[in-house]
Amino acid sequence: MSAVSDRLPTFPWDKLEPYKATAAAHPGGIVDLSVGTPVDPVPELIQKALVAAADSPGYPTVWGTPELRDALTGWVQRRLGARDVTHHHVLPVVGSKELVAWLPTQLGLGPGDKVAYPRLAYPTYEVGARLARADYEVYDDPTQLDPEGLKLLWLNSPSNPTGKVLSKDELTRIVAWAREHGILVFSDECYIELGWEADPVSVLHPDVCGGSYEGIVSVHSLSKRSNLAGYRAAFLAGDPAVLGDLLQIRKHGGMMTSAPTQAAVVAALSDDTHVREQRERYAARRTALRDALLAHGFRIEHSEASLYLWATRDESCWATVAHLADLGILVAPGDFYGEAGNHFVRVALTATDERVAAAVERLSAP
């Protein structure tokens, strides 16, 4: 029997290590704009909620506390415009990456079943299909896919890596097509709070789903909006039949969010001020990096939302990575996200103001 790891591609970030070493050798130190991990402090009110719940000797529940489910349903209705959301329409998960990687397996997919995701996409969509031994394919327009055998359709708006946003009309058309063919839609909306030149819309919006959540689930994360990547805090919202099945499976698997983290999520979703303040930080960094990249000869496509700039110099992405590494700046090569990205790099906004200023200075030097 082959090891499970044999089903998986080479871990992409390992390929970046030599360029990271080059960037780290820069006299001014590395400016790491590659992974996109938050660097700003966890808001104080969230830290206090975590500490207050630190004395949690008992097992937490997979479904979460009633307070957590209240917070999830309240946020989904307030922020996404969803209606008539009950506790059965939400489910906490242990970070969104865990969910993406294991969802096809938990849905019972296997050989002969297809999983589809965007041509340029988060690599873990493919990993999830591989772990389940399911087939997978990429798309530009999902409604052009052959629906035969297609069991799971991933949407991602705003997109990682490109920052592209699907319009309300596009989402409505895709959801209608998927329902017509009995295809389950999971919409990765982890960057929905970070629209810059577009206002992202959820598949749960009544204009998109017609007020019914049948066959649709949205995925949300607190990693970027609240700087909680280290807490592993995310959740699902949508079709209660799908979430009910996942709840039972996850109970058996012990996939439970820690009790202190659950309390922290309640605090995070009850406060919009820290989200606005964090958006302002990212907006300033985005403007500075965008202007510097354009002046340095880059072209930026999409990038109307999310935490990245999708940039190109119309050359191999690895040539661009090497060029920027010589300046002490580390970015992600576009081919990490699919062959269509082989002339682009993904530039993350997740660096301190001081490091972003250093990158701008280096990009602006003659």
mmCIF file of C-alpha atoms in Angstrom:
data_model
loop_
_atom_site.group_PDB
_atom_site.id
_atom_site.type_symbol
_atom_site.label_atom_id
_atom_site.label_comp_id
_atom_site.label_asym_id
_atom_site.label_seq_id
_atom_site.Cartn_x
_atom_site.Cartn_y
_atom_site.Cartn_z
ATOM 1 C CA MET A 1 0.000 0.000 0.000
ATOM 2 C CA SER A 2 1.413 3.376 -0.964
ATOM 3 C CA ALA A 3 1.689 6.064 1.664
ATOM 4 C CA VAL A 4 -0.937 8.806 1.683
ATOM 5 C CA SER A 5 1.836 11.314 1.098
ATOM 6 C CA ASP A 6 2.480 9.692 -2.291
ATOM 7 C CA ARG A 7 -0.839 11.130 -3.487
ATOM 8 C CA LEU A 8 0.277 14.674 -2.796
ATOM 9 C CA PRO A 9 2.294 17.115 -4.889
ATOM 10 C CA THR A 10 5.618 18.491 -3.714
ATOM 11 C CA PHE A 11 4.980 21.023 -0.956
ATOM 12 C CA PRO A 12 5.344 24.213 -3.016
ATOM 13 C CA TRP A 13 6.875 26.464 -0.386
ATOM 14 C CA ASP A 14 9.931 24.206 -0.125
ATOM 15 C CA LYS A 15 10.920 25.385 -3.609
ATOM 16 C CA LEU A 16 11.187 28.951 -2.349
ATOM 17 C CA GLU A 17 13.885 28.279 0.252
ATOM 18 C CA PRO A 18 16.936 29.228 -1.902
ATOM 19 C CA TYR A 19 15.316 32.560 -2.806
ATOM 20 C CA LYS A 20 14.456 33.154 0.836
ATOM 21 C CA ALA A 21 18.126 32.693 1.697
ATOM 22 C CA THR A 22 19.114 35.224 -0.962
ATOM 23 C CA ALA A 23 16.584 37.757 0.309
ATOM 24 C CA ALA A 24 17.650 37.201 3.917
ATOM 25 C CA ALA A 25 21.244 38.035 2.982
ATOM 26 C CA HIS A 26 20.280 41.575 1.942
ATOM 27 C CA PRO A 27 22.059 44.155 4.151
ATOM 28 C CA GLY A 28 18.719 45.626 5.157
ATOM 29 C CA GLY A 29 17.189 42.250 5.945
ATOM 30 C CA ILE A 30 14.394 40.325 4.248
ATOM 31 C CA VAL A 31 10.996 41.771 3.427
ATOM 32 C CA ASP A 32 8.816 38.658 3.340
ATOM 33 C CA LEU A 33 5.756 39.245 1.164
ATOM 34 C CA SER A 34 5.336 35.589 0.257
ATOM 35 C CA VAL A 35 3.162 33.529 2.598
ATOM 36 C CA GLY A 36 0.646 36.152 3.662
ATOM 37 C CA THR A 37 0.676 35.472 7.389
ATOM 38 C CA PRO A 38 -0.687 38.261 9.619
ATOM 39 C CA VAL A 39 1.919 40.311 11.500
ATOM 40 C CA ASP A 40 -0.183 42.859 13.403
ATOM 41 C CA PRO A 41 -1.231 42.305 17.038
ATOM 42 C CA VAL A 42 -4.315 40.326 17.986
ATOM 43 C CA PRO A 43 -6.843 42.961 19.135
ATOM 44 C CA GLU A 44 -6.884 43.369 22.916
ATOM 45 C CA LEU A 45 -10.557 42.535 23.361
ATOM 46 C CA ILE A 46 -9.963 39.166 21.651
ATOM 47 C CA GLN A 47 -6.898 38.405 23.778
ATOM 48 C CA LYS A 48 -8.885 39.205 26.910
ATOM 49 C CA ALA A 49 -11.687 36.860 25.844
ATOM 50 C CA LEU A 50 -9.167 34.088 25.223
ATOM 51 C CA VAL A 51 -7.528 34.567 28.628
ATOM 52 C CA ALA A 52 -10.884 34.717 30.408
ATOM 53 C CA ALA A 53 -11.721 31.292 28.951
ATOM 54 C CA ALA A 54 -8.301 29.787 29.667
ATOM 55 C CA ASP A 55 -9.609 27.704 32.568
ATOM 56 C CA SER A 56 -11.332 25.180 30.273
ATOM 57 C CA PRO A 57 -10.581 21.705 31.629
ATOM 58 C CA GLY A 58 -13.444 19.938 29.860
ATOM 59 C CA TYR A 59 -13.781 18.904 26.243
ATOM 60 C CA PRO A 60 -15.294 21.521 23.928
ATOM 61 C CA THR A 61 -18.116 20.561 21.578
ATOM 62 C CA VAL A 62 -17.634 20.305 17.829
ATOM 63 C CA TRP A 63 -20.776 22.390 17.194
ATOM 64 C CA GLY A 64 -19.555 25.098 19.557
ATOM 65 C CA THR A 65 -21.190 26.858 22.466
ATOM 66 C CA PRO A 66 -24.624 28.474 22.055
ATOM 67 C CA GLU A 67 -22.839 31.832 22.412
ATOM 68 C CA LEU A 68 -20.553 30.967 19.515
ATOM 69 C CA ARG A 69 -23.434 29.861 17.314
ATOM 70 C CA ASP A 70 -25.270 33.097 18.176
ATOM 71 C CA ALA A 71 -22.185 35.072 17.140
ATOM 72 C CA LEU A 72 -21.847 33.151 13.870
ATOM 73 C CA THR A 73 -25.487 33.508 12.874
ATOM 74 C CA GLY A 74 -25.539 37.164 13.871
ATOM 75 C CA TRP A 75 -22.462 37.978 11.803
ATOM 76 C CA VAL A 76 -23.693 36.054 8.749
ATOM 77 C CA GLN A 77 -26.930 38.010 8.781
ATOM 78 C CA ARG A 78 -25.380 41.395 9.612
ATOM 79 C CA ARG A 79 -22.343 41.241 7.358
ATOM 80 C CA LEU A 80 -23.434 38.995 4.464
ATOM 81 C CA GLY A 81 -27.091 39.988 4.295
ATOM 82 C CA ALA A 82 -28.241 36.388 4.774
ATOM 83 C CA ARG A 83 -31.732 35.836 6.146
ATOM 84 C CA ASP A 84 -33.358 33.356 8.516
ATOM 85 C CA VAL A 85 -30.063 31.844 9.649
ATOM 86 C CA THR A 86 -30.362 29.414 12.576
ATOM 87 C CA HIS A 87 -27.827 27.478 14.629
ATOM 88 C CA HIS A 88 -28.257 24.615 12.160
ATOM 89 C CA HIS A 89 -26.931 26.835 9.351
ATOM 90 C CA VAL A 90 -23.463 27.304 10.926
ATOM 91 C CA LEU A 91 -20.545 25.083 11.927
ATOM 92 C CA PRO A 92 -17.174 26.091 13.443
ATOM 93 C CA VAL A 93 -14.057 24.463 11.959
ATOM 94 C CA VAL A 94 -10.414 24.257 13.025
ATOM 95 C CA GLY A 95 -9.126 26.814 10.539
ATOM 96 C CA SER A 96 -10.237 26.932 6.921
ATOM 97 C CA LYS A 97 -7.254 25.017 5.497
ATOM 98 C CA GLU A 98 -8.167 21.914 7.496
ATOM 99 C CA LEU A 99 -11.678 22.110 6.092
ATOM 100 C CA VAL A 100 -10.533 22.568 2.492
ATOM 101 C CA ALA A 101 -8.035 19.690 2.694
ATOM 102 C CA TRP A 102 -10.422 17.154 4.228
ATOM 103 C CA LEU A 103 -13.796 18.214 2.828
ATOM 104 C CA PRO A 104 -13.880 15.797 -0.155
ATOM 105 C CA THR A 105 -13.027 12.916 2.183
ATOM 106 C CA GLN A 106 -15.689 13.972 4.682
ATOM 107 C CA LEU A 107 -18.227 14.230 1.862
ATOM 108 C CA GLY A 108 -17.454 10.629 0.934
ATOM 109 C CA LEU A 109 -15.989 11.445 -2.466
ATOM 110 C CA GLY A 110 -13.608 9.042 -4.143
ATOM 111 C CA PRO A 111 -12.471 7.631 -7.494
ATOM 112 C CA GLY A 112 -14.816 8.652 -10.293
ATOM 113 C CA ASP A 113 -16.096 11.712 -8.438
ATOM 114 C CA LYS A 114 -14.900 15.091 -9.653
ATOM 115 C CA VAL A 115 -13.886 18.200 -7.729
ATOM 116 C CA ALA A 116 -13.557 21.465 -9.670
ATOM 117 C CA TYR A 117 -11.840 24.700 -8.707
ATOM 118 C CA PRO A 118 -10.601 27.866 -10.475
ATOM 119 C CA ARG A 119 -7.711 27.655 -12.924
ATOM 120 C CA LEU A 120 -5.724 29.927 -10.619
ATOM 121 C CA ALA A 121 -6.403 28.756 -7.092
ATOM 122 C CA TYR A 122 -5.321 27.956 -3.568
ATOM 123 C CA PRO A 123 -3.350 24.678 -3.924
ATOM 124 C CA THR A 124 -5.230 22.955 -1.090
ATOM 125 C CA TYR A 125 -8.336 22.493 -3.275
ATOM 126 C CA GLU A 126 -6.309 20.025 -5.347
ATOM 127 C CA VAL A 127 -4.779 18.487 -2.221
ATOM 128 C CA GLY A 128 -8.263 17.791 -0.844
ATOM 129 C CA ALA A 129 -9.264 15.965 -4.006
ATOM 130 C CA ARG A 130 -6.042 13.950 -4.004
ATOM 131 C CA LEU A 131 -6.469 12.911 -0.374
ATOM 132 C CA ALA A 132 -9.915 11.534 -1.236
ATOM 133 C CA ARG A 133 -8.595 9.864 -4.425
ATOM 134 C CA ALA A 134 -11.163 11.899 -6.349
ATOM 135 C CA ASP A 135 -10.623 13.352 -9.808
ATOM 136 C CA TYR A 136 -10.134 17.091 -10.173
ATOM 137 C CA GLU A 137 -10.212 19.722 -12.880
ATOM 138 C CA VAL A 138 -9.834 23.456 -13.237
ATOM 139 C CA TYR A 139 -12.141 25.956 -14.882
ATOM 140 C CA ASP A 140 -12.392 29.503 -16.176
ATOM 141 C CA ASP A 141 -16.197 29.457 -16.130
ATOM 142 C CA PRO A 142 -17.649 26.605 -14.080
ATOM 143 C CA THR A 143 -20.852 26.528 -16.108
ATOM 144 C CA GLN A 144 -18.766 25.278 -19.061
ATOM 145 C CA LEU A 145 -17.740 22.156 -17.132
ATOM 146 C CA ASP A 146 -19.189 18.747 -17.916
ATOM 147 C CA PRO A 147 -21.525 18.215 -14.933
ATOM 148 C CA GLU A 148 -21.333 14.422 -15.197
ATOM 149 C CA GLY A 149 -19.701 13.103 -12.043
ATOM 150 C CA LEU A 150 -19.009 16.599 -10.718
ATOM 151 C CA LYS A 151 -19.795 16.437 -7.011
ATOM 152 C CA LEU A 152 -18.031 19.449 -5.506
ATOM 153 C CA LEU A 153 -17.568 22.887 -7.052
ATOM 154 C CA TRP A 154 -15.220 25.306 -5.318
ATOM 155 C CA LEU A 155 -15.744 29.024 -5.802
ATOM 156 C CA ASN A 156 -13.277 31.565 -4.422
ATOM 157 C CA SER A 157 -14.270 35.212 -4.334
ATOM 158 C CA PRO A 158 -12.284 37.282 -3.552
ATOM 159 C CA SER A 159 -9.684 35.057 -5.137
ATOM 160 C CA ASN A 160 -6.441 33.866 -3.700
ATOM 161 C CA PRO A 161 -4.097 34.560 -5.497
ATOM 162 C CA THR A 162 -5.525 37.090 -7.973
ATOM 163 C CA GLY A 163 -7.887 39.169 -5.847
ATOM 164 C CA LYS A 164 -10.591 38.793 -8.501
ATOM 165 C CA VAL A 165 -14.180 39.252 -7.314
ATOM 166 C CA LEU A 166 -17.161 37.445 -8.820
ATOM 167 C CA SER A 167 -20.089 39.792 -9.380
ATOM 168 C CA LYS A 168 -23.517 39.183 -7.926
ATOM 169 C CA ASP A 169 -24.810 38.299 -11.405
ATOM 170 C CA GLU A 170 -21.982 35.792 -11.969
ATOM 171 C CA LEU A 171 -22.585 34.134 -8.609
ATOM 172 C CA THR A 172 -26.325 33.941 -9.254
ATOM 173 C CA ARG A 173 -25.762 32.299 -12.632
ATOM 174 C CA ILE A 174 -23.272 29.782 -11.238
ATOM 175 C CA VAL A 175 -25.454 28.823 -8.265
ATOM 176 C CA ALA A 176 -28.459 28.324 -10.547
ATOM 177 C CA TRP A 177 -26.413 26.120 -12.901
ATOM 178 C CA ALA A 178 -25.009 24.030 -10.037
ATOM 179 C CA ARG A 179 -28.456 23.486 -8.561
ATOM 180 C CA GLU A 180 -29.825 22.476 -11.935
ATOM 181 C CA HIS A 181 -27.207 19.712 -12.086
ATOM 182 C CA GLY A 182 -27.258 18.723 -8.401
ATOM 183 C CA ILE A 183 -23.704 19.927 -7.751
ATOM 184 C CA LEU A 184 -22.683 20.997 -4.252
ATOM 185 C CA VAL A 185 -21.143 24.488 -4.148
ATOM 186 C CA PHE A 186 -18.603 25.491 -1.511
ATOM 187 C CA SER A 187 -17.688 29.160 -1.752
ATOM 188 C CA ASP A 188 -14.401 30.159 -0.130
ATOM 189 C CA GLU A 189 -15.084 33.697 1.075
ATOM 190 C CA CYS A 190 -12.219 34.088 3.536
ATOM 191 C CA TYR A 191 -11.254 37.507 2.113
ATOM 192 C CA ILE A 192 -14.767 38.918 1.857
ATOM 193 C CA GLU A 193 -14.037 41.712 4.344
ATOM 194 C CA LEU A 194 -11.146 42.952 2.198
ATOM 195 C CA GLY A 195 -12.666 44.524 -0.897
ATOM 196 C CA TRP A 196 -10.774 47.534 -2.254
ATOM 197 C CA GLU A 197 -12.067 48.344 -5.739
ATOM 198 C CA ALA A 198 -15.049 45.993 -5.520
ATOM 199 C CA ASP A 199 -17.603 45.036 -2.883
ATOM 200 C CA PRO A 200 -17.558 41.218 -2.605
ATOM 201 C CA VAL A 201 -20.901 39.444 -2.303
ATOM 202 C CA SER A 202 -21.551 36.117 -0.578
ATOM 203 C CA VAL A 203 -23.368 33.174 -2.152
ATOM 204 C CA LEU A 204 -25.622 33.406 0.913
ATOM 205 C CA HIS A 205 -26.978 36.780 -0.140
ATOM 206 C CA PRO A 206 -30.680 36.399 -1.003
ATOM 207 C CA ASP A 207 -30.139 38.010 -4.419
ATOM 208 C CA VAL A 208 -27.737 35.163 -5.232
ATOM 209 C CA CYS A 209 -29.347 32.155 -3.572
ATOM 210 C CA GLY A 210 -32.994 33.228 -3.778
ATOM 211 C CA GLY A 211 -33.382 32.921 -0.028
ATOM 212 C CA SER A 212 -32.640 29.173 -0.059
ATOM 213 C CA TYR A 213 -29.382 27.651 1.163
ATOM 214 C CA GLU A 214 -29.926 24.315 -0.544
ATOM 215 C CA GLY A 215 -26.723 23.014 -2.074
ATOM 216 C CA ILE A 216 -24.530 25.967 -1.040
ATOM 217 C CA VAL A 217 -22.063 26.516 1.797
ATOM 218 C CA SER A 218 -19.773 29.480 2.387
ATOM 219 C CA VAL A 219 -16.397 29.258 4.145
ATOM 220 C CA HIS A 220 -15.177 32.056 6.413
ATOM 221 C CA SER A 221 -12.007 32.675 8.388
ATOM 222 C CA LEU A 222 -10.929 35.050 11.130
ATOM 223 C CA SER A 223 -7.243 34.696 10.259
ATOM 224 C CA LYS A 224 -6.981 37.835 8.157
ATOM 225 C CA ARG A 225 -9.859 40.066 9.348
ATOM 226 C CA SER A 226 -8.907 39.704 13.037
ATOM 227 C CA ASN A 227 -5.248 38.536 12.893
ATOM 228 C CA LEU A 228 -6.224 35.137 14.301
ATOM 229 C CA ALA A 229 -4.219 32.814 12.040
ATOM 230 C CA GLY A 230 -2.545 31.403 15.149
ATOM 231 C CA TYR A 231 -5.910 30.627 16.756
ATOM 232 C CA ARG A 232 -7.200 28.395 13.906
ATOM 233 C CA ALA A 233 -10.641 29.985 13.860
ATOM 234 C CA ALA A 234 -13.009 29.559 10.932
ATOM 235 C CA PHE A 235 -16.566 28.473 10.224
ATOM 236 C CA LEU A 236 -19.059 27.337 7.608
ATOM 237 C CA ALA A 237 -22.496 28.728 6.873
ATOM 238 C CA GLY A 238 -25.185 27.432 4.549
ATOM 239 C CA ASP A 239 -27.130 24.257 3.789
ATOM 240 C CA PRO A 240 -28.127 22.689 7.146
ATOM 241 C CA ALA A 241 -28.369 19.211 5.601
ATOM 242 C CA VAL A 242 -24.736 19.361 4.474
ATOM 243 C CA LEU A 243 -23.544 20.904 7.731
ATOM 244 C CA GLY A 244 -25.506 18.359 9.772
ATOM 245 C CA ASP A 245 -23.704 15.493 8.055
ATOM 246 C CA LEU A 246 -20.342 17.199 8.487
ATOM 247 C CA LEU A 247 -21.103 17.790 12.162
ATOM 248 C CA GLN A 248 -21.667 14.073 12.761
ATOM 249 C CA ILE A 249 -18.468 13.138 10.916
ATOM 250 C CA ARG A 250 -16.438 15.758 12.718
ATOM 251 C CA LYS A 251 -17.778 14.584 16.083
ATOM 252 C CA HIS A 252 -16.397 11.131 15.383
ATOM 253 C CA GLY A 253 -13.121 12.641 14.195
ATOM 254 C CA GLY A 254 -12.710 14.920 17.204
ATOM 255 C CA MET A 255 -12.421 18.016 15.009
ATOM 256 C CA MET A 256 -13.251 20.545 17.704
ATOM 257 C CA THR A 257 -12.254 24.165 18.093
ATOM 258 C CA SER A 258 -10.678 24.768 21.506
ATOM 259 C CA ALA A 259 -12.920 26.377 24.129
ATOM 260 C CA PRO A 260 -10.717 29.477 24.547
ATOM 261 C CA THR A 261 -10.691 29.974 20.790
ATOM 262 C CA GLN A 262 -14.471 29.698 20.677
ATOM 263 C CA ALA A 263 -14.703 32.475 23.262
ATOM 264 C CA ALA A 264 -12.243 34.577 21.268
ATOM 265 C CA VAL A 265 -14.337 34.185 18.122
ATOM 266 C CA VAL A 266 -17.427 35.423 19.968
ATOM 267 C CA ALA A 267 -15.519 38.574 20.915
ATOM 268 C CA ALA A 268 -14.047 39.018 17.440
ATOM 269 C CA LEU A 269 -17.369 38.760 15.615
ATOM 270 C CA SER A 270 -19.080 41.121 18.041
ATOM 271 C CA ASP A 271 -16.732 43.998 17.212
ATOM 272 C CA ASP A 272 -16.386 45.762 13.878
ATOM 273 C CA THR A 273 -13.991 48.503 15.010
ATOM 274 C CA HIS A 274 -10.854 46.339 14.957
ATOM 275 C CA VAL A 275 -11.783 45.056 11.488
ATOM 276 C CA ARG A 276 -12.049 48.608 10.183
ATOM 277 C CA GLU A 277 -8.715 49.547 11.752
ATOM 278 C CA GLN A 278 -6.997 46.507 10.238
ATOM 279 C CA ARG A 279 -8.492 47.288 6.820
ATOM 280 C CA GLU A 280 -6.993 50.777 7.033
ATOM 281 C CA ARG A 281 -3.557 49.315 7.740
ATOM 282 C CA TYR A 282 -3.799 46.990 4.769
ATOM 283 C CA ALA A 283 -5.172 49.710 2.501
ATOM 284 C CA ALA A 284 -2.171 51.955 3.232
ATOM 285 C CA ARG A 285 0.287 49.115 2.621
ATOM 286 C CA ARG A 286 -1.531 48.164 -0.564
ATOM 287 C CA THR A 287 -1.296 51.689 -1.954
ATOM 288 C CA ALA A 288 2.395 51.971 -1.132
ATOM 289 C CA LEU A 289 3.340 48.598 -2.620
ATOM 290 C CA ARG A 290 1.104 48.984 -5.658
ATOM 291 C CA ASP A 291 2.580 52.357 -6.573
ATOM 292 C CA ALA A 292 6.142 51.102 -6.063
ATOM 293 C CA LEU A 293 5.604 47.972 -8.161
ATOM 294 C CA LEU A 294 4.035 49.945 -11.007
ATOM 295 C CA ALA A 295 6.911 52.437 -10.968
ATOM 296 C CA HIS A 296 9.362 49.503 -11.025
ATOM 297 C CA GLY A 297 7.879 48.212 -14.285
ATOM 298 C CA PHE A 298 5.277 45.757 -13.059
ATOM 299 C CA ARG A 299 1.738 45.390 -14.357
ATOM 300 C CA ILE A 300 -0.942 44.475 -11.835
ATOM 301 C CA GLU A 301 -4.029 42.510 -12.846
ATOM 302 C CA HIS A 302 -7.271 42.036 -10.872
ATOM 303 C CA SER A 303 -6.265 42.622 -7.225
ATOM 304 C CA GLU A 304 -9.497 44.493 -6.553
ATOM 305 C CA ALA A 305 -9.806 42.646 -3.232
ATOM 306 C CA SER A 306 -7.978 40.289 -0.819
ATOM 307 C CA LEU A 307 -4.507 40.642 0.701
ATOM 308 C CA TYR A 308 -2.399 40.285 -2.431
ATOM 309 C CA LEU A 309 -1.247 42.077 -5.550
ATOM 310 C CA TRP A 310 -1.134 39.866 -8.646
ATOM 311 C CA ALA A 311 1.837 41.326 -10.499
ATOM 312 C CA THR A 312 3.852 40.560 -13.626
ATOM 313 C CA ARG A 313 6.843 41.750 -15.619
ATOM 314 C CA ASP A 314 5.866 39.426 -18.490
ATOM 315 C CA GLU A 315 8.640 36.971 -17.712
ATOM 316 C CA SER A 316 8.949 33.652 -15.918
ATOM 317 C CA CYS A 317 7.613 33.966 -12.391
ATOM 318 C CA TRP A 318 10.830 32.448 -11.100
ATOM 319 C CA ALA A 319 12.889 35.121 -12.871
ATOM 320 C CA THR A 320 10.774 37.721 -11.112
ATOM 321 C CA VAL A 321 11.168 35.921 -7.780
ATOM 322 C CA ALA A 322 14.945 35.914 -8.272
ATOM 323 C CA HIS A 323 15.008 39.589 -9.255
ATOM 324 C CA LEU A 324 13.073 40.622 -6.153
ATOM 325 C CA ALA A 325 15.088 38.278 -3.910
ATOM 326 C CA ASP A 326 18.215 40.190 -4.984
ATOM 327 C CA LEU A 327 16.484 43.274 -3.569
ATOM 328 C CA GLY A 328 15.779 41.425 -0.337
ATOM 329 C CA ILE A 329 12.080 41.001 -1.148
ATOM 330 C CA LEU A 330 10.494 37.549 -1.108
ATOM 331 C CA VAL A 331 7.264 36.926 -3.051
ATOM 332 C CA ALA A 332 5.314 33.845 -4.109
ATOM 333 C CA PRO A 333 5.733 32.552 -7.682
ATOM 334 C CA GLY A 334 2.460 32.465 -9.578
ATOM 335 C CA ASP A 335 2.838 28.858 -10.689
ATOM 336 C CA PHE A 336 2.188 27.789 -7.086
ATOM 337 C CA TYR A 337 -1.456 28.508 -7.954
ATOM 338 C CA GLY A 338 -1.621 26.855 -11.360
ATOM 339 C CA GLU A 339 0.166 26.850 -14.707
ATOM 340 C CA ALA A 340 -1.759 29.953 -15.761
ATOM 341 C CA GLY A 341 0.217 31.906 -13.165
ATOM 342 C CA ASN A 342 3.666 31.164 -14.548
ATOM 343 C CA HIS A 343 4.289 34.789 -15.558
ATOM 344 C CA PHE A 344 2.969 36.352 -12.337
ATOM 345 C CA VAL A 345 3.979 36.697 -8.719
ATOM 346 C CA ARG A 346 1.748 37.108 -5.674
ATOM 347 C CA VAL A 347 2.775 39.982 -3.433
ATOM 348 C CA ALA A 348 1.268 39.868 0.062
ATOM 349 C CA LEU A 349 0.306 42.963 2.032
ATOM 350 C CA THR A 350 1.089 41.185 5.300
ATOM 351 C CA ALA A 351 4.257 42.877 6.474
ATOM 352 C CA THR A 352 4.779 45.591 9.043
ATOM 353 C CA ASP A 353 4.703 49.237 7.994
ATOM 354 C CA GLU A 354 8.470 49.383 8.505
ATOM 355 C CA ARG A 355 9.099 46.380 6.238
ATOM 356 C CA VAL A 356 6.692 47.658 3.584
ATOM 357 C CA ALA A 357 8.533 50.997 3.629
ATOM 358 C CA ALA A 358 11.812 49.109 3.137
ATOM 359 C CA ALA A 359 10.378 47.268 0.137
ATOM 360 C CA VAL A 360 9.117 50.520 -1.378
ATOM 361 C CA GLU A 361 12.524 52.124 -0.922
ATOM 362 C CA ARG A 362 14.303 49.214 -2.624
ATOM 363 C CA LEU A 363 11.831 49.116 -5.512
ATOM 364 C CA SER A 364 12.265 52.874 -5.984
ATOM 365 C CA ALA A 365 16.074 52.883 -5.979
ATOM 366 C CA PRO A 366 17.707 53.660 -9.343
#
